[in-house]
mmCIF file with all atom_site columns, C-alpha atoms and ligand atoms in Angstrom:
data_model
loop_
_atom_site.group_PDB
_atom_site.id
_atom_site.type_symbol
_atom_site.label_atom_id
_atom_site.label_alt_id
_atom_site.label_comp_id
_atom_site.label_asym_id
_atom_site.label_entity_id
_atom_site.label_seq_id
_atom_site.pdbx_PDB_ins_code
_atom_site.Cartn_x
_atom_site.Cartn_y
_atom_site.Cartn_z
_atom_site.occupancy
_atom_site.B_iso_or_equiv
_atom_site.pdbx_formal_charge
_atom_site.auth_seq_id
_atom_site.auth_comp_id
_atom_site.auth_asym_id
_atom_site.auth_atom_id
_atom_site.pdbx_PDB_model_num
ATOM   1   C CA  . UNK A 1 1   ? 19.240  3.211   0.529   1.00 0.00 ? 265 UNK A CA  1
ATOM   2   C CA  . UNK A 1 2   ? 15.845  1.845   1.565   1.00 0.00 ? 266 UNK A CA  1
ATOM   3   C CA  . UNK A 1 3   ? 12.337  3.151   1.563   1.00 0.00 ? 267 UNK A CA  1
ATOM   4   C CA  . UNK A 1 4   ? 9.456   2.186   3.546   1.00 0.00 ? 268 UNK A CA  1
ATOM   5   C CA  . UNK A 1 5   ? 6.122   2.509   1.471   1.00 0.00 ? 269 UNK A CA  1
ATOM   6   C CA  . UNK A 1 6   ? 3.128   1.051   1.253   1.00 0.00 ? 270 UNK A CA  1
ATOM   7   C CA  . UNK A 1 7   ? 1.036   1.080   -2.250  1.00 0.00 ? 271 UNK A CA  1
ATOM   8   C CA  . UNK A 1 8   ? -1.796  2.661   -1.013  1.00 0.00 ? 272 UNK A CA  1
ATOM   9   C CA  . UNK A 1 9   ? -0.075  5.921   0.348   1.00 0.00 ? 273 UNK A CA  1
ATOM   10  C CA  . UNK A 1 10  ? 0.223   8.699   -1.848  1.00 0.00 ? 274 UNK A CA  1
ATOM   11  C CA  . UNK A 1 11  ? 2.697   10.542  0.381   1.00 0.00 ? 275 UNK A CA  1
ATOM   12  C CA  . UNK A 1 12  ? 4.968   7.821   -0.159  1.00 0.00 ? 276 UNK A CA  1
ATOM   13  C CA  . UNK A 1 13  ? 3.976   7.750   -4.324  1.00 0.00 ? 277 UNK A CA  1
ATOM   14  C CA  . UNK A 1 14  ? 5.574   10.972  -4.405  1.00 0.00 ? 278 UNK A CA  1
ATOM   15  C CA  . UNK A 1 15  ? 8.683   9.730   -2.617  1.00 0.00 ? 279 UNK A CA  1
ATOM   16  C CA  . UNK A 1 16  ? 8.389   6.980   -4.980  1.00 0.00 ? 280 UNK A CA  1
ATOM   17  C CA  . UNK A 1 17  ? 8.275   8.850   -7.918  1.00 0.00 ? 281 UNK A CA  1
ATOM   18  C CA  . UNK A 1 18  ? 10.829  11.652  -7.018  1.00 0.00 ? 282 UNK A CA  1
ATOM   19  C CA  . UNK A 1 19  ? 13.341  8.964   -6.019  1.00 0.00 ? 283 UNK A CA  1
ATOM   20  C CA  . UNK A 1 20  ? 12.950  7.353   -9.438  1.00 0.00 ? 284 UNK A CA  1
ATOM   21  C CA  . UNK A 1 21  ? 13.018  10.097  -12.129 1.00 0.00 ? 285 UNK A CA  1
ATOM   22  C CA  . UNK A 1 22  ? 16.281  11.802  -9.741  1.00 0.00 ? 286 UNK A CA  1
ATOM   23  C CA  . UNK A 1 23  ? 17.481  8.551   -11.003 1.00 0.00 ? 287 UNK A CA  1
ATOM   24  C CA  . UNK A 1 24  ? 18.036  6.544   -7.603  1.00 0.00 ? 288 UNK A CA  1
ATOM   25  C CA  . UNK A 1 25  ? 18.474  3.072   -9.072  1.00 0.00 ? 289 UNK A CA  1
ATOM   26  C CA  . UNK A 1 26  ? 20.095  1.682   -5.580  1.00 0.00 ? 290 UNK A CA  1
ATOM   27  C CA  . UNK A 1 27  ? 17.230  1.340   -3.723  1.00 0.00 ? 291 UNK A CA  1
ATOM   28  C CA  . UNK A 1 28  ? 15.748  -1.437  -2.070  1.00 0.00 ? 292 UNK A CA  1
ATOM   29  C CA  . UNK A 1 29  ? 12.096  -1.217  -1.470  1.00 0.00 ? 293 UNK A CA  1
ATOM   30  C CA  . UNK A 1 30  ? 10.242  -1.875  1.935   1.00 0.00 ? 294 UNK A CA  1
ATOM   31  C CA  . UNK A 1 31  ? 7.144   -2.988  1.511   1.00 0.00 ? 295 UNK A CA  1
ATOM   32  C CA  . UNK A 1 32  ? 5.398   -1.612  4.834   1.00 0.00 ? 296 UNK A CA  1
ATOM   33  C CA  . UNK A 1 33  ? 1.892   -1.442  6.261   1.00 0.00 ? 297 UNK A CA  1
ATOM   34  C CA  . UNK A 1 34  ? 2.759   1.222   8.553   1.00 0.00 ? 298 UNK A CA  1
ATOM   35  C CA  . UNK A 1 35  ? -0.756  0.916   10.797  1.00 0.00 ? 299 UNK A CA  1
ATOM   36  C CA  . UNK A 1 36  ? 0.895   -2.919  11.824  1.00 0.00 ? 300 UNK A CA  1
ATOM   37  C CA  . UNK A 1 37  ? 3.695   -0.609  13.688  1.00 0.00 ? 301 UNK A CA  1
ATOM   38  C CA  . UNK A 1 38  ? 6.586   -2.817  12.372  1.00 0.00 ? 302 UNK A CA  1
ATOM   39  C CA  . UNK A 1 39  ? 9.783   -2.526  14.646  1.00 0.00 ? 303 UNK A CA  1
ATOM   40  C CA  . UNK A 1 40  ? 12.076  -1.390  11.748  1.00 0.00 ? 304 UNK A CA  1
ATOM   41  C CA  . UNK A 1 41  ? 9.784   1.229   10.658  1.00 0.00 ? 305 UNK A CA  1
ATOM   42  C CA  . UNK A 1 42  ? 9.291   2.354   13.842  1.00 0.00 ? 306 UNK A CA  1
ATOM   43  C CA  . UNK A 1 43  ? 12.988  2.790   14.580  1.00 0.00 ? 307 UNK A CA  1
ATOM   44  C CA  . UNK A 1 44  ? 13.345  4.741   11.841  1.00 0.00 ? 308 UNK A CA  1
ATOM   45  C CA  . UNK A 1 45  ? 10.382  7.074   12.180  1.00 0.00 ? 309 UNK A CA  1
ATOM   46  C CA  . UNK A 1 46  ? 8.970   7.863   15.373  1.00 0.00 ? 310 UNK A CA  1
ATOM   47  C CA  . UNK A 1 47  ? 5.316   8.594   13.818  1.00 0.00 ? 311 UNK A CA  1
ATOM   48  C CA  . UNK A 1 48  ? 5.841   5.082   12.203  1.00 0.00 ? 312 UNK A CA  1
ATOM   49  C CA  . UNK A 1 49  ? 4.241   6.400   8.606   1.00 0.00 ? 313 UNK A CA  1
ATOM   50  C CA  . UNK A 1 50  ? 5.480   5.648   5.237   1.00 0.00 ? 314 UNK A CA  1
ATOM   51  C CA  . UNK A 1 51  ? 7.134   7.241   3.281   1.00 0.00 ? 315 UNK A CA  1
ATOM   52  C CA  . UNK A 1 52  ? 10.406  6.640   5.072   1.00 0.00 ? 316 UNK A CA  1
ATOM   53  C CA  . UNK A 1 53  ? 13.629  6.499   3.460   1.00 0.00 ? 317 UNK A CA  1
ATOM   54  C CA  . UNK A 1 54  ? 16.921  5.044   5.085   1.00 0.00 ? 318 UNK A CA  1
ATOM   55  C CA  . UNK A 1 55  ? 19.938  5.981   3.713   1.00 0.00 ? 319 UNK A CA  1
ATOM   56  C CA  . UNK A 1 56  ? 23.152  3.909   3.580   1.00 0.00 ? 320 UNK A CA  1
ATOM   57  C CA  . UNK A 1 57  ? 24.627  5.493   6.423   1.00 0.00 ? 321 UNK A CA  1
ATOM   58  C CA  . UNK A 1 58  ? 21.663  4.498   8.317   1.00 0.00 ? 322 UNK A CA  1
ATOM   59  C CA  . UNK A 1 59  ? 20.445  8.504   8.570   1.00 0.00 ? 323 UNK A CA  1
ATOM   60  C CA  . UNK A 1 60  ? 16.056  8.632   8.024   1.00 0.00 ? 324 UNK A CA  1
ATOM   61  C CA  . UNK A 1 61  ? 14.383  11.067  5.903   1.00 0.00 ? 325 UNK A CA  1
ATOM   62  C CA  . UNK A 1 62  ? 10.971  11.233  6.373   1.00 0.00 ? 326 UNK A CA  1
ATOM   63  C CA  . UNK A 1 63  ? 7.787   13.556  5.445   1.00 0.00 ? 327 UNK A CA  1
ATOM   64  C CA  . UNK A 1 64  ? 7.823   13.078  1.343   1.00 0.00 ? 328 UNK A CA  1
ATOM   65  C CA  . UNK A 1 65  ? 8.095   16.649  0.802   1.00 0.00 ? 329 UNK A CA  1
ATOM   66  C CA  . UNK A 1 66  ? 11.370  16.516  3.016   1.00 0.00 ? 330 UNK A CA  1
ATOM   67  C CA  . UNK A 1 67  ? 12.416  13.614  0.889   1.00 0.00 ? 331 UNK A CA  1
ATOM   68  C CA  . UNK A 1 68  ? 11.933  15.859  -2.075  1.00 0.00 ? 332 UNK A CA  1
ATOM   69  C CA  . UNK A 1 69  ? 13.874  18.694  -0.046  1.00 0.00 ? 333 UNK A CA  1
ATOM   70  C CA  . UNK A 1 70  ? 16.787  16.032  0.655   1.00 0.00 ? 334 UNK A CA  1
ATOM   71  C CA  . UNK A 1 71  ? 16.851  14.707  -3.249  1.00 0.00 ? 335 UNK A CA  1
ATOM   72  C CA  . UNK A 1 72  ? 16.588  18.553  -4.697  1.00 0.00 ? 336 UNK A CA  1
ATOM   73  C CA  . UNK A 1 73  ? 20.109  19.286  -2.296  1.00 0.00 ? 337 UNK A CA  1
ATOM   74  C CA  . UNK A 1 74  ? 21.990  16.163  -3.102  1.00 0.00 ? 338 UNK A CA  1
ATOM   75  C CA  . UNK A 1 75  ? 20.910  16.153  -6.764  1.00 0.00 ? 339 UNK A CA  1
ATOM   76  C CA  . UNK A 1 76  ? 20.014  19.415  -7.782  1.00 0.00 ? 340 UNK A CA  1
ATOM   77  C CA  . UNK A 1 77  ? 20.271  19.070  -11.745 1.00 0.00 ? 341 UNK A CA  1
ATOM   78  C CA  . UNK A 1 78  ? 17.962  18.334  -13.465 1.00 0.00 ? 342 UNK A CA  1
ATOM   79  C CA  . UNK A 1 79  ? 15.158  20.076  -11.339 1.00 0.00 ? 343 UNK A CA  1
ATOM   80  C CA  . UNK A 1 80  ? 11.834  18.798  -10.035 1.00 0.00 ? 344 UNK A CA  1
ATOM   81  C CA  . UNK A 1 81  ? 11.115  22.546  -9.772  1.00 0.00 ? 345 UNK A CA  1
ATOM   82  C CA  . UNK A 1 82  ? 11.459  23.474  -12.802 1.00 0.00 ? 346 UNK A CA  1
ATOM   83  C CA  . UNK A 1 83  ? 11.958  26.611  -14.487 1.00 0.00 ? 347 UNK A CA  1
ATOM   84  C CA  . UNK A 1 84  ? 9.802   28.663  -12.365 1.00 0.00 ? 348 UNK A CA  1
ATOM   85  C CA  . UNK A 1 85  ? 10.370  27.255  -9.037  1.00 0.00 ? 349 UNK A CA  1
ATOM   86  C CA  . UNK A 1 86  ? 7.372   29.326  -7.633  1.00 0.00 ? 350 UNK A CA  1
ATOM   87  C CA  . UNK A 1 87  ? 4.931   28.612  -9.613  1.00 0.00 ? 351 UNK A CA  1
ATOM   88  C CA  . UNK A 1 88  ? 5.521   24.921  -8.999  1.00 0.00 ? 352 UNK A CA  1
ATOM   89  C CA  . UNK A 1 89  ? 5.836   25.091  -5.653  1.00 0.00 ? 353 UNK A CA  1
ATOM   90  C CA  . UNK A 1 90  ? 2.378   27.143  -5.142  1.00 0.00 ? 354 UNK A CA  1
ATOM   91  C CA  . UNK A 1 91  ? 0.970   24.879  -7.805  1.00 0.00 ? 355 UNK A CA  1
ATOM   92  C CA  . UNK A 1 92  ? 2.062   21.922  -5.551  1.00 0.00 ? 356 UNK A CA  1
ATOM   93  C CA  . UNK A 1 93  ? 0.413   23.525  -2.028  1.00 0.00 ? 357 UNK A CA  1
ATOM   94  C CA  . UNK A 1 94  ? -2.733  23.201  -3.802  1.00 0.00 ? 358 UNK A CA  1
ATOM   95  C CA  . UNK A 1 95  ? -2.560  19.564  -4.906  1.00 0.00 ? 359 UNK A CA  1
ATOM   96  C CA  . UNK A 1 96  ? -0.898  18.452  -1.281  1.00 0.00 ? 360 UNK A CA  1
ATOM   97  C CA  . UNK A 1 97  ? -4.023  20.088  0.090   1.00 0.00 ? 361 UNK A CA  1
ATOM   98  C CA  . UNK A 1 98  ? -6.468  17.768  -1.978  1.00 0.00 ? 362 UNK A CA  1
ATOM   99  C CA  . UNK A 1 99  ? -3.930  14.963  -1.053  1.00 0.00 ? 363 UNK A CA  1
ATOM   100 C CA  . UNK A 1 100 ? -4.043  16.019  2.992   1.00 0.00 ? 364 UNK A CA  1
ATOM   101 C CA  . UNK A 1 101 ? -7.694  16.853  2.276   1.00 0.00 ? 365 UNK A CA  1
ATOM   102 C CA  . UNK A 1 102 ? -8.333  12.868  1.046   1.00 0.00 ? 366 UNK A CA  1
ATOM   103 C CA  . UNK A 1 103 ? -5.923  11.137  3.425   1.00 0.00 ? 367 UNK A CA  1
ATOM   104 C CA  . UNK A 1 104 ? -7.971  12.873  6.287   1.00 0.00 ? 368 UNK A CA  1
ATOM   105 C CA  . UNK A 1 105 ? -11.099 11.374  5.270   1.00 0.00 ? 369 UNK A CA  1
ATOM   106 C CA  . UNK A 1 106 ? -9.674  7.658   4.979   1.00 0.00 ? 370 UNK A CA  1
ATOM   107 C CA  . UNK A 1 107 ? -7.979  8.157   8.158   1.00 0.00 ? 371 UNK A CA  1
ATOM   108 C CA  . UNK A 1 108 ? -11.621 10.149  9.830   1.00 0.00 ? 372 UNK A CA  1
ATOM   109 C CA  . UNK A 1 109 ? -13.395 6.569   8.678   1.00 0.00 ? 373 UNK A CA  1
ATOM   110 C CA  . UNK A 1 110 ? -10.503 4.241   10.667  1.00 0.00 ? 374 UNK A CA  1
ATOM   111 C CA  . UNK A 1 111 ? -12.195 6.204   13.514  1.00 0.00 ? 375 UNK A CA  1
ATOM   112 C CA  . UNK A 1 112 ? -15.742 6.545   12.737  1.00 0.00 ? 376 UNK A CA  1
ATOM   113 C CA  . UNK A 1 113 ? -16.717 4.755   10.038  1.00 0.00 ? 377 UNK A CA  1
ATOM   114 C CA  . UNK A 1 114 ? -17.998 6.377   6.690   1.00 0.00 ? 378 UNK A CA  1
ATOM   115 C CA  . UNK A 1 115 ? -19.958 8.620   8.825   1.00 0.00 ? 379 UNK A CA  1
ATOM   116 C CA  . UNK A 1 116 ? -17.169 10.546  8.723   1.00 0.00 ? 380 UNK A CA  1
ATOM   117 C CA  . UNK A 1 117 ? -17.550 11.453  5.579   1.00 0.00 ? 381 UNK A CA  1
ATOM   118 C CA  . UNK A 1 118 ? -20.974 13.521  6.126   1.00 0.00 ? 382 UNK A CA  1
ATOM   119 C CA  . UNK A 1 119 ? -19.762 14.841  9.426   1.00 0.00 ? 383 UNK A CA  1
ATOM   120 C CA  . UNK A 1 120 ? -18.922 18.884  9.316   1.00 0.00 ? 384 UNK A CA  1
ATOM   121 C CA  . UNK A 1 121 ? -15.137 18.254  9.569   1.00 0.00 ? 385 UNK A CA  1
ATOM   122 C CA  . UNK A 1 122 ? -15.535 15.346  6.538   1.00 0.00 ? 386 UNK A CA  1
ATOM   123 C CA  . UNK A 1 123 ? -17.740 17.792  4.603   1.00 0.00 ? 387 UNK A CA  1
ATOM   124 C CA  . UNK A 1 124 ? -15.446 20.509  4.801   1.00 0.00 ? 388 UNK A CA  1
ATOM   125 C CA  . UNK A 1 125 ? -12.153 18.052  3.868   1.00 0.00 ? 389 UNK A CA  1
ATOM   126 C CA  . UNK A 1 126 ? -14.877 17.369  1.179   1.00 0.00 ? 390 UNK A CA  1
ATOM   127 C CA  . UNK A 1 127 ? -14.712 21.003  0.378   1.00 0.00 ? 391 UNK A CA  1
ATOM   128 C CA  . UNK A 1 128 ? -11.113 21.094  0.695   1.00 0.00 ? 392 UNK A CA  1
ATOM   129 C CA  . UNK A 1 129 ? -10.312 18.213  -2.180  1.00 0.00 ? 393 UNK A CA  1
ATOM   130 C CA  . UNK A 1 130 ? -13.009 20.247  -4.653  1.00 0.00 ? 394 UNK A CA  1
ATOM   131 C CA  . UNK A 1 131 ? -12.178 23.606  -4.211  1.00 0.00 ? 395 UNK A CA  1
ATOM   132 C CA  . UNK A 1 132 ? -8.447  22.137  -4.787  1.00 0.00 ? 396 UNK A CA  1
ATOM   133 C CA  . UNK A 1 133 ? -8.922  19.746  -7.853  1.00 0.00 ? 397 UNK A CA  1
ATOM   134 C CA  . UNK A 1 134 ? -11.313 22.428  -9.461  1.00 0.00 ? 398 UNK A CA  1
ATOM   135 C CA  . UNK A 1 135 ? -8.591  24.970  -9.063  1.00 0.00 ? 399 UNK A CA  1
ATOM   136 C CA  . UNK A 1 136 ? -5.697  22.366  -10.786 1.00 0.00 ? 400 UNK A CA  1
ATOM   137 C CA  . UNK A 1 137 ? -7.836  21.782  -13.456 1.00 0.00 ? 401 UNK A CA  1
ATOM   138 C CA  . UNK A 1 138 ? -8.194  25.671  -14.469 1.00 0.00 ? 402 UNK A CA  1
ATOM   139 C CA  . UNK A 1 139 ? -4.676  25.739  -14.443 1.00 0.00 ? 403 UNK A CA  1
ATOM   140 C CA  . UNK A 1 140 ? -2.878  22.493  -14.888 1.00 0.00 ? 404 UNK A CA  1
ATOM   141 C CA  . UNK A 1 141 ? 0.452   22.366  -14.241 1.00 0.00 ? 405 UNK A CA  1
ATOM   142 C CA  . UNK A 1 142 ? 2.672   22.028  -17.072 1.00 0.00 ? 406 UNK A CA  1
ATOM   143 C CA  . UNK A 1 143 ? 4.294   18.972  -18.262 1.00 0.00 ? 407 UNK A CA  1
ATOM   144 C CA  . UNK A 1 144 ? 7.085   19.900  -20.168 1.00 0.00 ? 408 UNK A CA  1
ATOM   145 C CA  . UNK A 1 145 ? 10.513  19.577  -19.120 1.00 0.00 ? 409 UNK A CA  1
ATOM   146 C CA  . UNK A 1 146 ? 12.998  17.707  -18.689 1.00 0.00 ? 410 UNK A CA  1
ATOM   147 C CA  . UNK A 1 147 ? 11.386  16.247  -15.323 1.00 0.00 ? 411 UNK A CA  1
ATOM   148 C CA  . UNK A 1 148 ? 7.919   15.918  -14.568 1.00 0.00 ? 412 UNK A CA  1
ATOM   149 C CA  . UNK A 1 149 ? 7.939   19.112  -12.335 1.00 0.00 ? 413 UNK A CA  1
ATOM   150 C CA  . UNK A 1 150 ? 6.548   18.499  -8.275  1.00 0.00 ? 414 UNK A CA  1
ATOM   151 C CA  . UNK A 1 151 ? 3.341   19.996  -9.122  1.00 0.00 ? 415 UNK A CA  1
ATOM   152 C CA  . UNK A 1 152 ? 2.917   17.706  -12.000 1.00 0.00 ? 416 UNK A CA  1
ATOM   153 C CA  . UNK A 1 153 ? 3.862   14.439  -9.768  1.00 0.00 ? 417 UNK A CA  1
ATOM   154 C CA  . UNK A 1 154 ? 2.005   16.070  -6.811  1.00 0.00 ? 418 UNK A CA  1
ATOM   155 C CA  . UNK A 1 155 ? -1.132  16.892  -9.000  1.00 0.00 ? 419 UNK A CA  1
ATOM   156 C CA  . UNK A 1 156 ? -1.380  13.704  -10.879 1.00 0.00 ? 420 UNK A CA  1
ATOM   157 C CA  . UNK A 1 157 ? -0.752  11.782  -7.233  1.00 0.00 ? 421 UNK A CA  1
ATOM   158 C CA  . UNK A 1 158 ? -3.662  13.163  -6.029  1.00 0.00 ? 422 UNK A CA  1
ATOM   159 C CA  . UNK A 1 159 ? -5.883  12.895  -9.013  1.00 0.00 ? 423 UNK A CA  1
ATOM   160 C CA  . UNK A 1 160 ? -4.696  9.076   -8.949  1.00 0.00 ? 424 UNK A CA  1
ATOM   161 C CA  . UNK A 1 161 ? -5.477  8.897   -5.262  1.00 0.00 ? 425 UNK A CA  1
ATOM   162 C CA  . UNK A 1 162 ? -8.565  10.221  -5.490  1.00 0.00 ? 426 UNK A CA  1
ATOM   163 C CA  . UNK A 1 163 ? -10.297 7.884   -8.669  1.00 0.00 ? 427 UNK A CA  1
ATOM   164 C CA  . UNK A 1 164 ? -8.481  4.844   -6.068  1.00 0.00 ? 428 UNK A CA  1
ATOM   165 C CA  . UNK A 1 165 ? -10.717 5.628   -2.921  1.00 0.00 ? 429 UNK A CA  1
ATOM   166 C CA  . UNK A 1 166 ? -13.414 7.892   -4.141  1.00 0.00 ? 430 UNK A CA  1
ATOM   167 C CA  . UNK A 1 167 ? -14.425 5.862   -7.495  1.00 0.00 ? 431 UNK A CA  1
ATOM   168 C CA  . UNK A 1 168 ? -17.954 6.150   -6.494  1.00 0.00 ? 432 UNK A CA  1
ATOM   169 C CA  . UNK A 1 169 ? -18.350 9.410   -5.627  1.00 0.00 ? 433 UNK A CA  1
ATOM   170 C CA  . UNK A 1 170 ? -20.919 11.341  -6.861  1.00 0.00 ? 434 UNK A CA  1
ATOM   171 C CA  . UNK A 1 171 ? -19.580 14.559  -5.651  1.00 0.00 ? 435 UNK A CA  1
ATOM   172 C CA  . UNK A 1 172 ? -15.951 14.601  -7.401  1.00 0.00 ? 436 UNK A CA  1
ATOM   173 C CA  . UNK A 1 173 ? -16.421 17.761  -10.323 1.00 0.00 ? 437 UNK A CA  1
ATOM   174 C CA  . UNK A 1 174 ? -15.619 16.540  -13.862 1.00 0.00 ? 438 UNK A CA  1
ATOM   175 C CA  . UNK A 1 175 ? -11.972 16.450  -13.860 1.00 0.00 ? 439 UNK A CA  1
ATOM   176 C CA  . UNK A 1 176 ? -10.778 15.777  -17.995 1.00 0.00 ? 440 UNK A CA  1
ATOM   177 C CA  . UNK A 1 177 ? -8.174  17.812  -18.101 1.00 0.00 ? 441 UNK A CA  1
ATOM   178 C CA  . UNK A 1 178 ? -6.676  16.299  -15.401 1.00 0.00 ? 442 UNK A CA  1
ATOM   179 C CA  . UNK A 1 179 ? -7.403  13.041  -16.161 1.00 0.00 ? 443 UNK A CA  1
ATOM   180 C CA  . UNK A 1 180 ? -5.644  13.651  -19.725 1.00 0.00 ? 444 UNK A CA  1
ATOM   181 C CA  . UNK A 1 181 ? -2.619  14.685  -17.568 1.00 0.00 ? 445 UNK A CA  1
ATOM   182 C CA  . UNK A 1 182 ? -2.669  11.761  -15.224 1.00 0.00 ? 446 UNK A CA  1
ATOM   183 C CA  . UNK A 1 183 ? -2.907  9.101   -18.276 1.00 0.00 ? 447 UNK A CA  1
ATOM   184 C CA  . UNK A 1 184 ? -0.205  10.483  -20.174 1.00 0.00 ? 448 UNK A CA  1
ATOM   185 C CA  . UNK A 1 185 ? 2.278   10.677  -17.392 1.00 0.00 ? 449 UNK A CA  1
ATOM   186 C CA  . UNK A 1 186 ? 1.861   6.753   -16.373 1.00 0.00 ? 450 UNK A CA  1
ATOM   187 C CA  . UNK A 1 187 ? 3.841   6.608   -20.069 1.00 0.00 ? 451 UNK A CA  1
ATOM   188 C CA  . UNK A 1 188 ? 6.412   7.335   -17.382 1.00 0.00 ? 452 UNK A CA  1
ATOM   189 C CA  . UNK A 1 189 ? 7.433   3.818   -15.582 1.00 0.00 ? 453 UNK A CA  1
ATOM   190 C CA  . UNK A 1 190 ? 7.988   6.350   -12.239 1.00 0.00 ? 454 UNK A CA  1
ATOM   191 C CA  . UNK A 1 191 ? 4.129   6.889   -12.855 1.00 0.00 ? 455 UNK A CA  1
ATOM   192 C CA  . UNK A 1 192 ? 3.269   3.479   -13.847 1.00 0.00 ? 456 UNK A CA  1
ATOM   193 C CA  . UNK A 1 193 ? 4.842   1.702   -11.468 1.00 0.00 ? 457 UNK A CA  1
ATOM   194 C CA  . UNK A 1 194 ? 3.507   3.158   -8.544  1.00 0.00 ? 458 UNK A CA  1
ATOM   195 C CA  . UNK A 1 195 ? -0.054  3.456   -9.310  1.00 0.00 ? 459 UNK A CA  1
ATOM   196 C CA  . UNK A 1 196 ? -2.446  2.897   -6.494  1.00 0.00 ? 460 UNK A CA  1
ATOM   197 C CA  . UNK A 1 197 ? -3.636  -0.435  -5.326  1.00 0.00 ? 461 UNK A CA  1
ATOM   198 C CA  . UNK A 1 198 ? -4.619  -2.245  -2.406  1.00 0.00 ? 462 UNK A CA  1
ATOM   199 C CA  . UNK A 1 199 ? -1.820  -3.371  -0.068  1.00 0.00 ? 463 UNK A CA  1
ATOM   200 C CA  . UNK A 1 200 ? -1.366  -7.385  -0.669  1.00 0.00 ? 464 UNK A CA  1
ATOM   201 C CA  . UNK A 1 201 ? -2.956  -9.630  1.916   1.00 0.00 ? 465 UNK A CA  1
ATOM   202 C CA  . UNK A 1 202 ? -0.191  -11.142 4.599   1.00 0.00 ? 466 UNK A CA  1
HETATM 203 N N1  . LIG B 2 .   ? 3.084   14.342  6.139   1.00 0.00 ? 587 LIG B N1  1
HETATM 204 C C1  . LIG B 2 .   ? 3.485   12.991  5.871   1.00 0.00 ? 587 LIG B C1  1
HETATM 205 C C2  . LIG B 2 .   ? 2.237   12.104  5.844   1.00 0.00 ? 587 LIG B C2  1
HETATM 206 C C3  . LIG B 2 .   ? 2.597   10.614  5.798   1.00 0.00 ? 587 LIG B C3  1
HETATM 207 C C4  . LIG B 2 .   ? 1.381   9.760   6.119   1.00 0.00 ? 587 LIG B C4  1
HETATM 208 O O1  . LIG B 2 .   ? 0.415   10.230  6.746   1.00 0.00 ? 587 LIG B O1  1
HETATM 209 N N2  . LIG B 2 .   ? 1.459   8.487   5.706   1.00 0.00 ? 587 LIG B N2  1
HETATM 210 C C5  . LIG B 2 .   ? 0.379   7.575   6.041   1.00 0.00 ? 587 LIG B C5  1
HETATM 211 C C6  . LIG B 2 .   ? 0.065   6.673   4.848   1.00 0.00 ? 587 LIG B C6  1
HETATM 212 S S1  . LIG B 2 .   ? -0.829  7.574   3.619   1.00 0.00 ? 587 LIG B S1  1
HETATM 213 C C7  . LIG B 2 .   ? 0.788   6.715   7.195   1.00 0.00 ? 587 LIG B C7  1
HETATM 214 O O2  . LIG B 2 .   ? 1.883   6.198   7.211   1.00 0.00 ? 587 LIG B O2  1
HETATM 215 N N3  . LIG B 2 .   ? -0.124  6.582   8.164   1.00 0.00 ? 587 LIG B N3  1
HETATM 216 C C8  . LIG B 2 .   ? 0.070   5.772   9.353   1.00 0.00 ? 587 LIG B C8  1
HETATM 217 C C9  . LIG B 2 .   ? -0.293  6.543   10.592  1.00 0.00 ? 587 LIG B C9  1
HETATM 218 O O3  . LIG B 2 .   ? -0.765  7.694   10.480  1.00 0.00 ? 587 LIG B O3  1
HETATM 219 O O4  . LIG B 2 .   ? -0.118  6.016   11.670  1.00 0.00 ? 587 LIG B O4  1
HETATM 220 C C10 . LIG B 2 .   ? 4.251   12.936  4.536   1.00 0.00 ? 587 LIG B C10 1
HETATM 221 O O5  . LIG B 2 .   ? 4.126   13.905  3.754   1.00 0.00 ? 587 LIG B O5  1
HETATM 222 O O6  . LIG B 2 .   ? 5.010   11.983  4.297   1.00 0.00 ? 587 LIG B O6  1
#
């Protein structure tokens, strides 16, 4: 099985980290700037984005929360979803808004620069990471288990994603509990390993 990721993406972090704690130790990792359009990746995935998983019979999964989908039907036990599959997966809405919410604003500056960020669509994605992180950090997900949970991965993905490209942000609410969440969980190598970073210079 291969996936396509690149470090920077936190669609394919999820993958990443799903893939790992499932337990999917035969995988061969694809290194991938998707905006150079490689060939392969395009093959694979029409919309040429990471994360895209291969599998050994040559079948593509794409869209992380498919991936998820695809991992939670071939290996259902133990759970991502935890005991109260509901809760997690409303939990998880919220956080893949914030992560949606972000993604559009990095993308919104490929196109206009970082006036994006001020224009009423960027202001309103703005809103859309705030309202979401503020909520998650009333309620944090719970990180007991046997598994992290997906609205533990998907909550401390974005809260990772968001320190990586908004670091200097004054308008980010204070966050601790969150932040408590997201440090403790990179004591998990599925956490650690993936952490955000700029993609290597080829
Ligand atoms: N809905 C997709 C989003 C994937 C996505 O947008 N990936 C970005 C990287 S963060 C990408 O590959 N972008 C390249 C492009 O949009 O052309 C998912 O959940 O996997």
């Amino acid at each position: 099985m291969q996936i396509f990721y690149s470090t920077t993406s936190p669609f394919a972090r999820i993958a990443r980290i799903a893939l790992a704690e499932k337990g999917c130790r035969e995988l061969s990792h694809r290194l991938t700037d998707p905006w150079k359009d490689s060939p392969e990746l395009l093959l694979a995935n029409p919309s040429a984005r990471v994360p895209t998983v291969v599998l050994d019979s040559g079948l593509p999964l794409t869209e992380s929360l498919l991936i998820v989908l695809w991992l939670e039907a071939k290996y259902p036990n133990p759970s991502l979803l935890g005991d109260d599959p509901g809760t997690v997966i409303s939990t998880a809405g919220i956080a893949m808004g914030a992560i949606e919410a972000a993604a559009a604003v990095i993308i919104g500056r490929k196109m206009t620069d970082a006036a994006f960020d001020e224009s009423p669509v960027g202001l309103r994605r703005r809103r859309s990471i705030i309202q979401a992180m503020s909520r998650l950090e009333a309620n944090p997900p719970d990180s007991n288990g046997p598994l992290p949970s997906l609205a533990l991965i998907t909550t401390v993905v974005a809260l990772d994603y968001l320190r990586f490209r908004f670091a200097k942000s004054s308008w980010l609410p204070l966050l601790p509990k969150l932040d408590a969440l997201a440090l403790a969980a990179r004591s998990r190598s599925a956490f650690a390993e993936t952490l955000p970073h700029d993609m290597p210079v080829s």
